[in-house]
XYZ file of C-alpha atoms in Angstrom:
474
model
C -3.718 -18.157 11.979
C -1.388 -15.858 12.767
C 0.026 -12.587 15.526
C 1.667 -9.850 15.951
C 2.351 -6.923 13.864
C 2.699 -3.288 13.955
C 2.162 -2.344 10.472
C 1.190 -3.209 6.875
C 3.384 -4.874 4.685
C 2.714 -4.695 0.566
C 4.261 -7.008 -1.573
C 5.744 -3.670 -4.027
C 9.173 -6.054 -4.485
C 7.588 -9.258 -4.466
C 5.636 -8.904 -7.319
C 8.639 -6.765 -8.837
C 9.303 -9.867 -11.450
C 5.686 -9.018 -13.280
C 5.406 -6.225 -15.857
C 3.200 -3.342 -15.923
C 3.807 -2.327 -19.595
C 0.733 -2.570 -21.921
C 3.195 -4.765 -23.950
C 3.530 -8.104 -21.926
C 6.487 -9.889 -21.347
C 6.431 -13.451 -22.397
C 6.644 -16.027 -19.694
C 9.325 -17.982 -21.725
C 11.581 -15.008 -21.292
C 11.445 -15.601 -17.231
C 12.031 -19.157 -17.757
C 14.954 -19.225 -19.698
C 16.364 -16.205 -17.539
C 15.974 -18.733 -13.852
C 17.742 -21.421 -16.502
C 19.818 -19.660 -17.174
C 20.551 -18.309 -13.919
C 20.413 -21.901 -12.027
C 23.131 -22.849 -14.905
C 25.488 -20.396 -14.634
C 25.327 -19.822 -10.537
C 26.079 -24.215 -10.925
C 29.192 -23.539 -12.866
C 30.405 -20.634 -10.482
C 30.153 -17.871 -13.424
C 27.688 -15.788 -10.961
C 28.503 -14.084 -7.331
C 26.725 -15.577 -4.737
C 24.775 -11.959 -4.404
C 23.451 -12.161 -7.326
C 19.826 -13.333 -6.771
C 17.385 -14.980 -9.074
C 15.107 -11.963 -8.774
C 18.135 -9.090 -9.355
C 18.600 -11.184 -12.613
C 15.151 -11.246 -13.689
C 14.429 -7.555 -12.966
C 17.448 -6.568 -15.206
C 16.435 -9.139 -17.885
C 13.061 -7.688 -17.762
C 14.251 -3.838 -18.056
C 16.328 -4.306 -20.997
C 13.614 -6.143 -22.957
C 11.288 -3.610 -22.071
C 13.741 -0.788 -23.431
C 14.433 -2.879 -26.577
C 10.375 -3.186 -26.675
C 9.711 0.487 -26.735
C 12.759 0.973 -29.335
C 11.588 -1.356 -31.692
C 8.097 0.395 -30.922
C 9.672 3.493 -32.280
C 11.116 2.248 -35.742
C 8.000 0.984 -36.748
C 5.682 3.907 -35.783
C 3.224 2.517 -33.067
C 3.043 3.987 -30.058
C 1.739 2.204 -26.447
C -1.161 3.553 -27.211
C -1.628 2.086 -30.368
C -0.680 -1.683 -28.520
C -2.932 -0.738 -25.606
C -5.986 0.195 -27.852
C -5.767 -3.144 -29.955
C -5.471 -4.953 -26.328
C -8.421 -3.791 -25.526
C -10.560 -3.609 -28.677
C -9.639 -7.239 -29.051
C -10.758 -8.494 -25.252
C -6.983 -9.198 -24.616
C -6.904 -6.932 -21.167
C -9.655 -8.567 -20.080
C -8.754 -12.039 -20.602
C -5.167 -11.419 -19.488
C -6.650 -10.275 -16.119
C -9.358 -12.934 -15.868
C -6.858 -15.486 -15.712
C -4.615 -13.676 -13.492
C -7.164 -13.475 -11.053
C -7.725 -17.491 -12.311
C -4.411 -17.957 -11.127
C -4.164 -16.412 -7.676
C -6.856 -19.102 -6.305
C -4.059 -21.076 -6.078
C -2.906 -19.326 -2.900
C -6.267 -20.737 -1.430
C -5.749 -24.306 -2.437
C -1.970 -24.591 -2.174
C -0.156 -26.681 -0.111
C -0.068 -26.510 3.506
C -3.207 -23.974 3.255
C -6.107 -24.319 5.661
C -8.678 -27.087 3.639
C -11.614 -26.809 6.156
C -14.860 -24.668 4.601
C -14.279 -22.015 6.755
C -11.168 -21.174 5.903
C -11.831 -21.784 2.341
C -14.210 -19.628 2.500
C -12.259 -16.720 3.889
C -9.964 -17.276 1.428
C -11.732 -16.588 -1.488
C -13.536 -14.107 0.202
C -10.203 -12.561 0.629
C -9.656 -12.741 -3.026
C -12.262 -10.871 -3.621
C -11.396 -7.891 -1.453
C -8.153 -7.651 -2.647
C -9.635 -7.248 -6.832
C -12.251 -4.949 -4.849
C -9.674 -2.332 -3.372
C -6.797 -3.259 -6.617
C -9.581 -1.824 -9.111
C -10.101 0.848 -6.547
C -6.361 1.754 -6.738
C -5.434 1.481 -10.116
C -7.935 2.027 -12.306
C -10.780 4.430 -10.498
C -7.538 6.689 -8.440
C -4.667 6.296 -10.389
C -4.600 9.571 -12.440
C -1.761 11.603 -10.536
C -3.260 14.528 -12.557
C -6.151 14.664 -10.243
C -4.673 12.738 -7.267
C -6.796 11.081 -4.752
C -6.101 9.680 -0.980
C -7.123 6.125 -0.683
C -6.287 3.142 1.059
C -5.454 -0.244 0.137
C -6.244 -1.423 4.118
C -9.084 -0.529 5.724
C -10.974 -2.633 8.578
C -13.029 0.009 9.458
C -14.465 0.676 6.625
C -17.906 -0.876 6.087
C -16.723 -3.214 2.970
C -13.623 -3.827 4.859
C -10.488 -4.904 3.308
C -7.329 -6.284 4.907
C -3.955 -6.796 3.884
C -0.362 -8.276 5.144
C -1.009 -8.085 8.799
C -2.349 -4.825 8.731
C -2.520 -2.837 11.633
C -5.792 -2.211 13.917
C -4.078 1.048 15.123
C -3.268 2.418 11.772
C -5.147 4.411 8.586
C -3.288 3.952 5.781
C -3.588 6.028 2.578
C -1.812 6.742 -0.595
C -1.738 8.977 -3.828
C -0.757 8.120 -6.921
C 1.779 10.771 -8.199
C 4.022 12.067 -10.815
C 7.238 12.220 -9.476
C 8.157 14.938 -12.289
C 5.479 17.433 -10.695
C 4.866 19.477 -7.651
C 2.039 18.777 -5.514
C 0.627 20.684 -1.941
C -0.380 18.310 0.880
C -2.721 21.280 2.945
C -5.199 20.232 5.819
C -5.944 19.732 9.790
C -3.487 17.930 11.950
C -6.268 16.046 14.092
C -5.309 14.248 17.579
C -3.941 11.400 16.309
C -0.941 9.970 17.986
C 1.404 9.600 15.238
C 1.218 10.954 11.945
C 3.670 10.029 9.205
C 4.207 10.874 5.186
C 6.326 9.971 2.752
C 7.290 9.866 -0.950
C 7.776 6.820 -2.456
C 9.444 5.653 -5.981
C 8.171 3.154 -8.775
C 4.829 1.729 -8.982
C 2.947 -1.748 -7.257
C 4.369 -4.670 -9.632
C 6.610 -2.805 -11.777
C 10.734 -3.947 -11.717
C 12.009 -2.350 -8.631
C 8.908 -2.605 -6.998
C 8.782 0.957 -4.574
C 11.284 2.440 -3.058
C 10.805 5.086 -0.315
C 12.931 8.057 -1.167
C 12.139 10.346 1.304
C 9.724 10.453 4.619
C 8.867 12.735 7.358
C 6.877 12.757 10.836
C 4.332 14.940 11.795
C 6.980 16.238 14.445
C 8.936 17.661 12.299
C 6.764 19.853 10.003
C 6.727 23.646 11.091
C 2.599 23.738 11.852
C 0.218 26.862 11.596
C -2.467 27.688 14.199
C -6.232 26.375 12.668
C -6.881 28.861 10.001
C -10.159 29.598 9.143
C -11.627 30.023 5.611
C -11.032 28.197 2.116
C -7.223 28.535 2.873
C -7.554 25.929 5.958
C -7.132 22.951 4.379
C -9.921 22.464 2.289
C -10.151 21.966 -1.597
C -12.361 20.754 -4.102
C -9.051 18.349 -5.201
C -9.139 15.060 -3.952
C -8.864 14.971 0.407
C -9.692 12.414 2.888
C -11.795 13.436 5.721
C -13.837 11.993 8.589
C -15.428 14.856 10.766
C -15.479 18.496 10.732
C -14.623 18.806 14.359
C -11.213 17.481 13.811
C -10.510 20.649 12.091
C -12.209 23.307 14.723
C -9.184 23.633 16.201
C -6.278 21.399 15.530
C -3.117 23.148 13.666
C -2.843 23.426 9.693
C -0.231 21.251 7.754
C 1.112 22.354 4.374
C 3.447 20.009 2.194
C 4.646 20.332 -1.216
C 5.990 17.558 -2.874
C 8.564 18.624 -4.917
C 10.874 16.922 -7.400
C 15.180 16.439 -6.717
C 17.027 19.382 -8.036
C 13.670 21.868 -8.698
C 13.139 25.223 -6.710
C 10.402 24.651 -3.945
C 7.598 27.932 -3.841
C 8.808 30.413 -1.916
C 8.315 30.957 1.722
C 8.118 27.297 2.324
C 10.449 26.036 5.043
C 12.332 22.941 4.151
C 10.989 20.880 7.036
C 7.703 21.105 5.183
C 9.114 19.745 1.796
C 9.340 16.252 0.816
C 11.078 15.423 -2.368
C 10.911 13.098 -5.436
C 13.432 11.090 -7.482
C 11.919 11.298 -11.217
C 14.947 10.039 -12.031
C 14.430 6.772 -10.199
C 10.910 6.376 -12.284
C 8.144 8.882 -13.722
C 5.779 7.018 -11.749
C 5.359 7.284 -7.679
C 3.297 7.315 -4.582
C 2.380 9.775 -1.479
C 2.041 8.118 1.551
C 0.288 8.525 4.790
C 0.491 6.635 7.571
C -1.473 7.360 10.848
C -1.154 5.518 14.416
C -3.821 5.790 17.229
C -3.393 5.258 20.986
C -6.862 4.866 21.315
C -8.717 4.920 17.845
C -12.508 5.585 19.707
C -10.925 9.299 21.392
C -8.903 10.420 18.565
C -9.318 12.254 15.401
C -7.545 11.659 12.012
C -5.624 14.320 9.984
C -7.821 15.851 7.429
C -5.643 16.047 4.207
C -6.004 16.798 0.976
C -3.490 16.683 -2.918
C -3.407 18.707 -5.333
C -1.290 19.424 -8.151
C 0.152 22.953 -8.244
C 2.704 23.420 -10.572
C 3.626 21.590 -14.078
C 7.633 22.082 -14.015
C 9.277 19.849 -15.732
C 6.506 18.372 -17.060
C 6.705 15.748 -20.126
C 3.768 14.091 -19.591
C 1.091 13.793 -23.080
C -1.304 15.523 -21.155
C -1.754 19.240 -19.489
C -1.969 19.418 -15.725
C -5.258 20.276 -14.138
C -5.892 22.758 -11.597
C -8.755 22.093 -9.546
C -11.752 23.476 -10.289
C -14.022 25.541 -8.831
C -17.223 24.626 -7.153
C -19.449 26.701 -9.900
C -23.098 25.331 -10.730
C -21.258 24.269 -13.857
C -18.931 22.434 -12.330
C -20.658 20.808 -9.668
C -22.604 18.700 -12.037
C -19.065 17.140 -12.976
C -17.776 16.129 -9.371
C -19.129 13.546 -7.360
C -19.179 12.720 -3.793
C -17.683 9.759 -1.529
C -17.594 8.443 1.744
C -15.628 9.637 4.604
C -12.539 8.704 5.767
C -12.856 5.840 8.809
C -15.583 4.814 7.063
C -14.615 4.390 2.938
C -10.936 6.293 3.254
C -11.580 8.810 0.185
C -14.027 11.433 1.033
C -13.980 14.740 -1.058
C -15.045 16.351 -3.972
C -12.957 14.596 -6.862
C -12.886 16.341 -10.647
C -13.541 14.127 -13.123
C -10.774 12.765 -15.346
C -9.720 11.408 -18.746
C -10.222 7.979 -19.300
C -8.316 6.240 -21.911
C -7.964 3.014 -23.377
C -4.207 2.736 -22.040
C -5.283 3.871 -18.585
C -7.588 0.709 -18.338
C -5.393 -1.815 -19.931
C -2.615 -0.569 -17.665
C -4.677 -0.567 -14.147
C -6.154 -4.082 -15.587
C -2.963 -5.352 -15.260
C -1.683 -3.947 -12.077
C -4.601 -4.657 -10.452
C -4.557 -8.318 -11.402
C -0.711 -8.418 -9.942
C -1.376 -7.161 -6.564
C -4.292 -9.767 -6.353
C -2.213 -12.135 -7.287
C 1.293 -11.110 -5.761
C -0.430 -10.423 -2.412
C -1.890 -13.641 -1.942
C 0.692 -15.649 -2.748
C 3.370 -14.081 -0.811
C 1.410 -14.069 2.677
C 0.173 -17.617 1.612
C 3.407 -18.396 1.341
C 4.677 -16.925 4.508
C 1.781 -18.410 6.706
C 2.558 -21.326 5.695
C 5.942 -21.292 6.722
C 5.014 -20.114 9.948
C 2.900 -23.066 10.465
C 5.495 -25.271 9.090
C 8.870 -24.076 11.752
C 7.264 -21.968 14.823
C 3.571 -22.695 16.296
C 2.277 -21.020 19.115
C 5.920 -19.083 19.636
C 6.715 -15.665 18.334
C 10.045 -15.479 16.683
C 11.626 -11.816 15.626
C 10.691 -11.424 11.469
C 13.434 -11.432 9.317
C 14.045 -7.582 8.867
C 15.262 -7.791 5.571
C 12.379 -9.658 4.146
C 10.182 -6.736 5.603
C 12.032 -3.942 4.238
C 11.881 -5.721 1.144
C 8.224 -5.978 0.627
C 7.570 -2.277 1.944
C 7.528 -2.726 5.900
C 9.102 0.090 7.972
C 11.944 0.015 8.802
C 11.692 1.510 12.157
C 9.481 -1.350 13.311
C 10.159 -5.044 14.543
C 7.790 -7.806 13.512
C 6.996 -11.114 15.855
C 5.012 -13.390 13.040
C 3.499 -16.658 14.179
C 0.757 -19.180 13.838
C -1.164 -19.755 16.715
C -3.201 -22.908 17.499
C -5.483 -23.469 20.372
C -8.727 -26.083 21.249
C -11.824 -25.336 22.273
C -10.820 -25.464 26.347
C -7.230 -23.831 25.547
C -5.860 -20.480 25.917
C -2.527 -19.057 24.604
C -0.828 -17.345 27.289
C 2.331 -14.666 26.212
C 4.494 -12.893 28.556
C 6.572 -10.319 27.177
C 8.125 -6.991 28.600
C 8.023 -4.599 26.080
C 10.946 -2.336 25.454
C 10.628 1.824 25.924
C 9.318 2.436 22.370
C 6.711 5.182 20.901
C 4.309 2.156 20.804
C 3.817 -1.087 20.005
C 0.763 -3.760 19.682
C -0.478 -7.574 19.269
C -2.829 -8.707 17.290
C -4.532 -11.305 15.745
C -5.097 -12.679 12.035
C -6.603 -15.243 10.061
C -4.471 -17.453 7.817
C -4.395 -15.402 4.573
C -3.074 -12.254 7.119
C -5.884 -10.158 7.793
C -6.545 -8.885 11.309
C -9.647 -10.538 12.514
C -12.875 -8.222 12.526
C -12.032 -5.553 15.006
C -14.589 -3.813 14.720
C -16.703 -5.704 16.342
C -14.320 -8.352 18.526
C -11.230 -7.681 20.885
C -8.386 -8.727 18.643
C -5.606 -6.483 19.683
C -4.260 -4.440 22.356
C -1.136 -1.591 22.552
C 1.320 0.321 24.229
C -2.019 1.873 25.322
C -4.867 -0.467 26.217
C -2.934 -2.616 28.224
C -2.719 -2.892 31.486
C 1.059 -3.587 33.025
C 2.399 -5.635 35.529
C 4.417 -3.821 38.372
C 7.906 -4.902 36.440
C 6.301 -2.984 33.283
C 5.317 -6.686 31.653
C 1.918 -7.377 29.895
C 0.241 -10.770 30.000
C -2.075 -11.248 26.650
C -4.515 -14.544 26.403
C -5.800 -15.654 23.472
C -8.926 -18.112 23.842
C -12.102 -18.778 22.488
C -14.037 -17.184 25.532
């Protein structure tokens, strides 16, 4: 088991070694490259900052160039490998076994053996494929982008991952990073409110990158506007209650790409931008904090695509459509926000052969990328620091898509039946901060219904401004 932490962490670089391409990369080509590697790093040919992963990654991105090249001469296009994937069961199988694989997290070494935590385990598997099909194959069109979220414990089929956060709702959008997209809808009462624009894709090389991010603060707001123009659209949004929006002020982002004209009239506090020249592929990201989840309201956002500059993709952008008797029987609705994180009237979109093969794949990656990696990490918690909490390695968390602004204190705690953990800590001036606990496999224990966690706050301080949190069974 494990506490402490103020945000979620996604394993984007972690599982950076795996492909995404419909064409898959043998695994003899990532043995002979860590051979390789090990050999020449032995015989001094290699600086020391070279890691085993760098090398890999660059291995990886000039097969995958000489792939699509050789691709070319002969006349087949991905689409031509991705439809003979799939017509011959090959997707499929290929993600069977990945998911096959990823059990080994729960019966690896130095992992919990007792049925209970078995149990979890596997259980946990299964949320992760849940919310990874979610992701990439049902909302990954960035032609008709969608807010969801990979974590969500308040959800009523929750699903937790990396230490996420009680405090937070987090949500992404698959994007194009080559197109211009509006961000419209209500501010809410939340206590922080974050977004950002981030580069690559879950399990491709070079994982994501955040290349550019902005605070509520900062955004030049508009009074609540009433009318179609407040927010709403029939594009993809994520809402929770109407009376967030009865008075709270309007937000309006555009994404737009590096070296492209914004619309005009925009100020440039409310633009965030994109590097297609990092990768075609990208995310939007929103991040929101609560005080005190029960009294506050979320932001009520919505995406949309508005403008096809630059565009090279094989396919026309859509503009939303309207909500016509015609095209009503097309859309469907979905849950709200707190509750399933993707509410909103979403147009229905192409599905191809490619489009499954690829989300197949990624899907199978973050399943098994995730639960390796925090495996892994528990594990080593358990193994150097029980019942302490150390400061995280910062580096590791940046790497794997933590903030940067935060501080982590990871540990695994340990206490009997008649025992109670008892941490003292002063907490330094900060815009908040929290504890927490979570199970082995990192997911915050059921908070909806048990008190798991406090904050900057809930708690109650001490006259020298320290807190005193016990952990014990009763």
């Amino acid at each position: 088991q494990l506490c402490n932490s103020n945000d979620l962490v996604l394993p984007s670089e972690e599982m950076s070694t795996h492909s995404t391409m419909v064409l898959p990369l043998p695994p003899q080509l990532i043995i002979f490259a860590l051979a390789a590697y090990a050999a020449a790093h032995t015989l001094g040919f290699l600086p020391k900052s070279l890691s085993p992963k760098a090398l890999v990654l660059a291995l990886l991105t000039v097969y995958k160039a000489f792939h699509r090249f050789q691709l070319r001469m002969r006349g087949i296009t991905e689409d031509d490998v991705a439809y003979r994937r799939v017509v011959t069961g090959q997707s499929w199988e290929e993600f069977c076994d990945t998911l096959k694989a990823a059990g080994t997290a729960v019966i690896g070494h130095n992992s919990p053996k007792d049925p209970l935590n078995q149990a979890e385990g596997y259980r946990y598997l299964a949320r992760l494929t849940r919310v990874a099909l979610e992701n990439f194959l049902e909302c990954a069109d960035p032609l008709s982008p969608q807010l969801v979220a990979l974590a969500n414990g308040n959800r009523q089929c929750r699903v937790c991952i990396g230490s996420d956060n009680p405090d937070n709702l987090y949500q992404n959008a698959v994007i194009d990073s080559r197109r211009t997209y509006r961000v419209r809808g209500s501010r809410g009462t939340v206590n922080y409110l974050g977004f950002g624009v981030q580069s690559g894709s879950y399990g491709a090389p070079g994982g994501l990158r955040t290349v550019d991010y902005k605070e509520a603060s900062e955004l030049k707001m508009q009074p609540h506007a009433k009318g179609k123009d407040a927010g709403s659209s029939p594009s993809s949004s994520l809402s929770s209650s109407s009376s967030s929006s009865s008075s709270s002020p309007t937000i309006e982002i555009y994404i737009v790409p590096e070296g492209e004209h914004p619309p005009p009239g925009i100020p440039t506090t409310n633009i965030l931008r994109s590097r297609p020249q990092l990768s075609e592929e990208g995310l939007f990201i929103v991040r929101q904090t609560f005080a005190r989840r029960s009294k506050e309201l979320p932001a009520e956002l919505s995406i949309e695509v508005v403008s096809p500059k630059g565009d090279t993709a094989s396919s026309p952008p859509r503009a939303s459509p309207s909500l016509s008797p015609s095209n009503r029987a097309r859309e469907r609705k979905v849950p709200a926000a707190e509750k399933e994180a993707d509410s909103g009237l979403v147009p229905i979109r192409k599905f191809t052969p490619k489009a499954l093969d690829a989300g197949l794949s990624k899907a199978g990656l973050l399943v098994a990328g995730a639960s390796n990696m925090f495996s892994r990490w528990a594990s080593g918690f358990k193994s150097n620091h029980v019942n302490k909490l150390p400061l995280f390695d910062q580096k590791t968390s940046d790497s794997v898509g933590g903030d940067p602004n935060i501080r982590y204190y990871h540990s695994y705690w340990e206490i009997g039946e008649d025992e109670a953990l008892v941490i003292d800590a002063k907490p330094p001036k900060c815009q908040t901060w929290n504890f927490q606990l979570n199970n082995h496999w990192m997911e915050s224990l059921d908070y909806r219904f048990h008190n798991i966690h406090t904050n900057k706050f809930l708690a109650r301080y001490r006259k020298d401004g320290s807190v005193r949190v016990i952990v014990s069974h009763r």
